[in-house]
Amino acid sequence: MASVTSLSDSVHQRLAAALSAAVPQAGSADPLLRRSDRADFQANGILALAKKEKANPRELATQVVSRVESGEVIKEVEVSGPGFLNITVTDRAITQNLAARYADDTGRLGVPHAERPGTTVIDYAQPNVAKEMHVGHLRSAVIGDSVAQLLEFTGENVVRRHHIGDWGTQFGMLIQYLEEHPHELDHKADETSGEEAMSNLDRLYKAARKLFDADEEFKTRARRRVVDLQAGDPQTLAMWQKFVDESKIYFFSVFEKLDMEIRDPDIVGESGYNDMLAETCRLLEESGVAVRSEGALCVFFDDIKGPDGNPVPLIVQKSDGGYGYAATDLSAIRDRVFNLKANTLLYVVDARQSLHFKMVFETARRAGWLNEDVHAVQLAFGTVLGKDGKPFKTREGETVRLVDLLDEAIDRASAVVREKAQDLSEEEIAERGTQVGVGAVKYADLSTSANRDYKFDLDQMVSLNGDTSVYLQYAYARIQSILRKAGEARPAAHPELELHEAERALGLHVDSFAATVAEAAAEYAPHKLAAYLYQLASLYTTFYDKCPVLKAETPEQIENRLFLCDITARTLHRGMGLLGIRTPERL
């Protein structure tokens, strides 16, 4: 199926042709077309062109109008204000355009692929081995998953990377404790749940920490273990691997609850770059990008200074020979650029790490690993806040466990579904409750611009009113219900019919799905897609209120309105899917 030219593109082409005909010396001028509440579209480009040509904008606008080819697509063009053009398209063009999207059996709704796709490595969902996932991990996972799906949908080659924390000094303590208490991670049954795996790890971590703080001899043995680990001692590595494996059982169970596919080969933790660290340091030092300062290998920046006015360096290697996060992150950049052949490196990481990444990216640029053709971007996200506007914590002041949060959202959503459900079994209520609850959490996150903080308010999230995923899911389920009730009548486009104002508004909005997806992907901005979908559901509600579907006046009008319902549902389904949210057929 070829991609479908959107109405705005068709209008744009016709206006650009009229501009070139009216002012041949201007070459190809941009009509600056956008949607408008005064007409279907407004073009503002004539003002800039008139200024350039030293012409009267209203006169120039009138000349352009006389050259616009009206007919199949454009119904009328009028000059307004100082030289804007208001454009109305034909009802026929709206219906035919939607019919072309409807005929696309690939499920892409005629959305084109990007002209020049590249390779993007996206680093998101980065939990730590042997540690509980908390609410702070939610945003990286949810935003990263949606951006990855958006990019893939536009044709980009996407490589997912989950840079888990699986290395470092705390493992000396854990491995030494396991060595001395060898059965702590044994499993009683064949199958271990994520909860069991986490409680095993949690218990062991607390016991090891207690011993480490109380017993100097154990502390010494634990520190020696770190050296063995970094030296690659096989027995130490085998015990370290037990912690990683146990943690993965837990990680996978959380990601499954989040309805997110995380594949094992995509999990490349800090340890994955171990063999590259020494070479990374050598390359930086030989090229003069990094210098020795008081024994440590550092990179300095003119514009980054501490409170005392002295420069704050990026420390790549500590004076004792140990490596910090910078060495691992720089090695990961080398791997992603030279082995994975990435054009874009995208990091979905908390805004509080912005300075670190600014320094790491600048270092990689100086080393020549990032350049005009390869760039790195931090998609920095804000903090999840409680209703009180402070960082989200439990009553005891603890960080909120991600699993508890999701369970509570599912409970609340199940209550909402049960209240509305007419003919759903308990099993169906549980399944829908999960889809609605997890969808509500994701949507609340994704409908806020990533760099802003947002308040975690479950009551609001699972509300049927307002900008929530539940509102969108109910709009989708309502359409499916109408399509089931249609009996003999089938959705079919009738371009000959005149459209009601609410049908036109809905149709024009459905047509702008492709432009919205392209913009959301290019700007790594799922919130733009979320806003589009909320408006789609709102326009559908208005259409549903004003235009009877199954009781329309003629059989053709019934079919055409069913067709509008169905294309709206398909757009909701596809758009919600790109946000990682399910759309149940019945609610």
mmCIF file of N, CA, C and O in Angstrom, residues 256 258-261 431-432 434-436 438-440 442 469 472-474 476 572-573 576-585 587:
data_model
loop_
_atom_site.group_PDB
_atom_site.id
_atom_site.type_symbol
_atom_site.label_atom_id
_atom_site.label_comp_id
_atom_site.label_asym_id
_atom_site.label_seq_id
_atom_site.Cartn_x
_atom_site.Cartn_y
_atom_site.Cartn_z
ATOM 1 N N GLU A 256 6.826 -6.945 32.285
ATOM 2 C CA GLU A 256 5.633 -7.639 31.785
ATOM 3 C C GLU A 256 4.372 -6.974 32.362
ATOM 4 O O GLU A 256 3.375 -6.783 31.667
ATOM 5 N N LEU A 258 4.136 -3.929 33.157
ATOM 6 C CA LEU A 258 4.025 -2.650 32.450
ATOM 7 C C LEU A 258 3.598 -2.859 30.994
ATOM 8 O O LEU A 258 3.488 -1.898 30.243
ATOM 9 N N ASP A 259 3.394 -4.128 30.596
ATOM 10 C CA ASP A 259 2.984 -4.464 29.229
ATOM 11 C C ASP A 259 4.011 -3.931 28.230
ATOM 12 O O ASP A 259 3.701 -3.215 27.291
ATOM 13 N N MET A 260 5.250 -4.316 28.484
ATOM 14 C CA MET A 260 6.362 -3.797 27.708
ATOM 15 C C MET A 260 7.290 -4.954 27.369
ATOM 16 O O MET A 260 7.597 -5.752 28.247
ATOM 17 N N GLU A 261 7.721 -5.027 26.128
ATOM 18 C CA GLU A 261 8.622 -6.122 25.779
ATOM 19 C C GLU A 261 10.071 -5.665 25.936
ATOM 20 O O GLU A 261 10.516 -4.714 25.305
ATOM 21 N N GLU A 431 -8.950 -8.614 33.422
ATOM 22 C CA GLU A 431 -8.084 -8.363 32.249
ATOM 23 C C GLU A 431 -8.193 -6.893 31.820
ATOM 24 O O GLU A 431 -7.193 -6.206 31.614
ATOM 25 N N ARG A 432 -9.438 -6.393 31.714
ATOM 26 C CA ARG A 432 -9.647 -4.993 31.301
ATOM 27 C C ARG A 432 -9.111 -4.044 32.375
ATOM 28 O O ARG A 432 -8.563 -2.997 32.072
ATOM 29 N N THR A 434 -6.602 -4.446 34.269
ATOM 30 C CA THR A 434 -5.143 -4.360 34.094
ATOM 31 C C THR A 434 -4.810 -3.432 32.931
ATOM 32 O O THR A 434 -3.939 -2.559 33.040
ATOM 33 N N GLN A 435 -5.518 -3.607 31.801
ATOM 34 C CA GLN A 435 -5.225 -2.784 30.620
ATOM 35 C C GLN A 435 -5.540 -1.307 30.885
ATOM 36 O O GLN A 435 -4.806 -0.418 30.461
ATOM 37 N N VAL A 436 -6.643 -1.065 31.613
ATOM 38 C CA VAL A 436 -7.031 0.320 31.901
ATOM 39 C C VAL A 436 -6.080 0.928 32.943
ATOM 40 O O VAL A 436 -5.633 2.070 32.802
ATOM 41 N N VAL A 438 -2.862 0.047 33.827
ATOM 42 C CA VAL A 438 -1.506 0.267 33.312
ATOM 43 C C VAL A 438 -1.536 1.377 32.259
ATOM 44 O O VAL A 438 -0.655 2.244 32.209
ATOM 45 N N GLY A 439 -2.605 1.374 31.434
ATOM 46 C CA GLY A 439 -2.759 2.434 30.427
ATOM 47 C C GLY A 439 -2.854 3.805 31.081
ATOM 48 O O GLY A 439 -2.276 4.786 30.607
ATOM 49 N N ALA A 440 -3.567 3.876 32.208
ATOM 50 C CA ALA A 440 -3.752 5.159 32.899
ATOM 51 C C ALA A 440 -2.420 5.711 33.395
ATOM 52 O O ALA A 440 -2.129 6.904 33.266
ATOM 53 N N LYS A 442 0.618 4.951 32.226
ATOM 54 C CA LYS A 442 1.459 5.330 31.083
ATOM 55 C C LYS A 442 0.995 6.649 30.473
ATOM 56 O O LYS A 442 1.802 7.520 30.151
ATOM 57 N N SER A 469 -6.351 8.245 29.728
ATOM 58 C CA SER A 469 -6.408 7.145 28.757
ATOM 59 C C SER A 469 -7.755 6.429 28.851
ATOM 60 O O SER A 469 -8.228 5.869 27.868
ATOM 61 N N LEU A 472 -10.126 7.821 26.435
ATOM 62 C CA LEU A 472 -9.812 7.372 25.072
ATOM 63 C C LEU A 472 -10.225 5.907 24.869
ATOM 64 O O LEU A 472 -10.758 5.540 23.823
ATOM 65 N N GLN A 473 -9.950 5.079 25.885
ATOM 66 C CA GLN A 473 -10.313 3.658 25.769
ATOM 67 C C GLN A 473 -11.828 3.500 25.676
ATOM 68 O O GLN A 473 -12.324 2.653 24.922
ATOM 69 N N TYR A 474 -12.569 4.312 26.431
ATOM 70 C CA TYR A 474 -14.037 4.228 26.360
ATOM 71 C C TYR A 474 -14.551 4.710 25.008
ATOM 72 O O TYR A 474 -15.524 4.163 24.485
ATOM 73 N N TYR A 476 -13.011 4.357 22.199
ATOM 74 C CA TYR A 476 -12.745 3.237 21.278
ATOM 75 C C TYR A 476 -13.777 2.118 21.473
ATOM 76 O O TYR A 476 -14.352 1.601 20.504
ATOM 77 N N LEU A 572 -7.392 5.686 16.647
ATOM 78 C CA LEU A 572 -7.206 5.601 18.115
ATOM 79 C C LEU A 572 -6.380 4.372 18.477
ATOM 80 O O LEU A 572 -5.446 4.448 19.286
ATOM 81 N N HIS A 573 -6.721 3.238 17.880
ATOM 82 C CA HIS A 573 -6.050 1.968 18.183
ATOM 83 C C HIS A 573 -4.561 2.062 17.833
ATOM 84 O O HIS A 573 -3.691 1.697 18.632
ATOM 85 N N MET A 576 -2.801 4.800 20.142
ATOM 86 C CA MET A 576 -2.613 4.312 21.519
ATOM 87 C C MET A 576 -1.536 3.227 21.541
ATOM 88 O O MET A 576 -0.734 3.147 22.470
ATOM 89 N N GLY A 577 -1.522 2.382 20.506
ATOM 90 C CA GLY A 577 -0.490 1.341 20.416
ATOM 91 C C GLY A 577 0.911 1.941 20.410
ATOM 92 O O GLY A 577 1.831 1.409 21.022
ATOM 93 N N LEU A 578 1.067 3.082 19.723
ATOM 94 C CA LEU A 578 2.378 3.739 19.676
ATOM 95 C C LEU A 578 2.761 4.339 21.028
ATOM 96 O O LEU A 578 3.933 4.583 21.296
ATOM 97 N N LEU A 579 1.765 4.557 21.888
ATOM 98 C CA LEU A 579 2.065 5.001 23.259
ATOM 99 C C LEU A 579 2.249 3.795 24.187
ATOM 100 O O LEU A 579 2.525 3.946 25.373
ATOM 101 N N GLY A 580 2.053 2.581 23.646
ATOM 102 C CA GLY A 580 2.196 1.371 24.475
ATOM 103 C C GLY A 580 0.958 1.072 25.293
ATOM 104 O O GLY A 580 1.039 0.425 26.340
ATOM 105 N N ILE A 581 -0.224 1.547 24.824
ATOM 106 C CA ILE A 581 -1.462 1.385 25.600
ATOM 107 C C ILE A 581 -2.478 0.555 24.817
ATOM 108 O O ILE A 581 -2.687 0.774 23.629
ATOM 109 N N ARG A 582 -3.096 -0.392 25.517
ATOM 110 C CA ARG A 582 -4.091 -1.280 24.890
ATOM 111 C C ARG A 582 -5.437 -0.584 24.738
ATOM 112 O O ARG A 582 -5.813 0.257 25.554
ATOM 113 N N THR A 583 -6.196 -0.998 23.704
ATOM 114 C CA THR A 583 -7.566 -0.495 23.531
ATOM 115 C C THR A 583 -8.515 -1.694 23.536
ATOM 116 O O THR A 583 -8.694 -2.357 22.510
ATOM 117 N N PRO A 584 -9.115 -2.023 24.700
ATOM 118 C CA PRO A 584 -10.028 -3.172 24.770
ATOM 119 C C PRO A 584 -11.260 -2.950 23.876
ATOM 120 O O PRO A 584 -11.737 -1.821 23.738
ATOM 121 N N GLU A 585 -11.748 -4.057 23.267
ATOM 122 C CA GLU A 585 -12.911 -3.980 22.365
ATOM 123 C C GLU A 585 -14.203 -3.690 23.129
ATOM 124 O O GLU A 585 -15.129 -3.115 22.586
ATOM 125 N N LEU A 587 -15.820 -2.436 27.040
ATOM 126 C CA LEU A 587 -15.557 -1.932 28.390
ATOM 127 C C LEU A 587 -16.882 -1.698 29.087
ATOM 128 O O LEU A 587 -17.840 -1.255 28.455
#
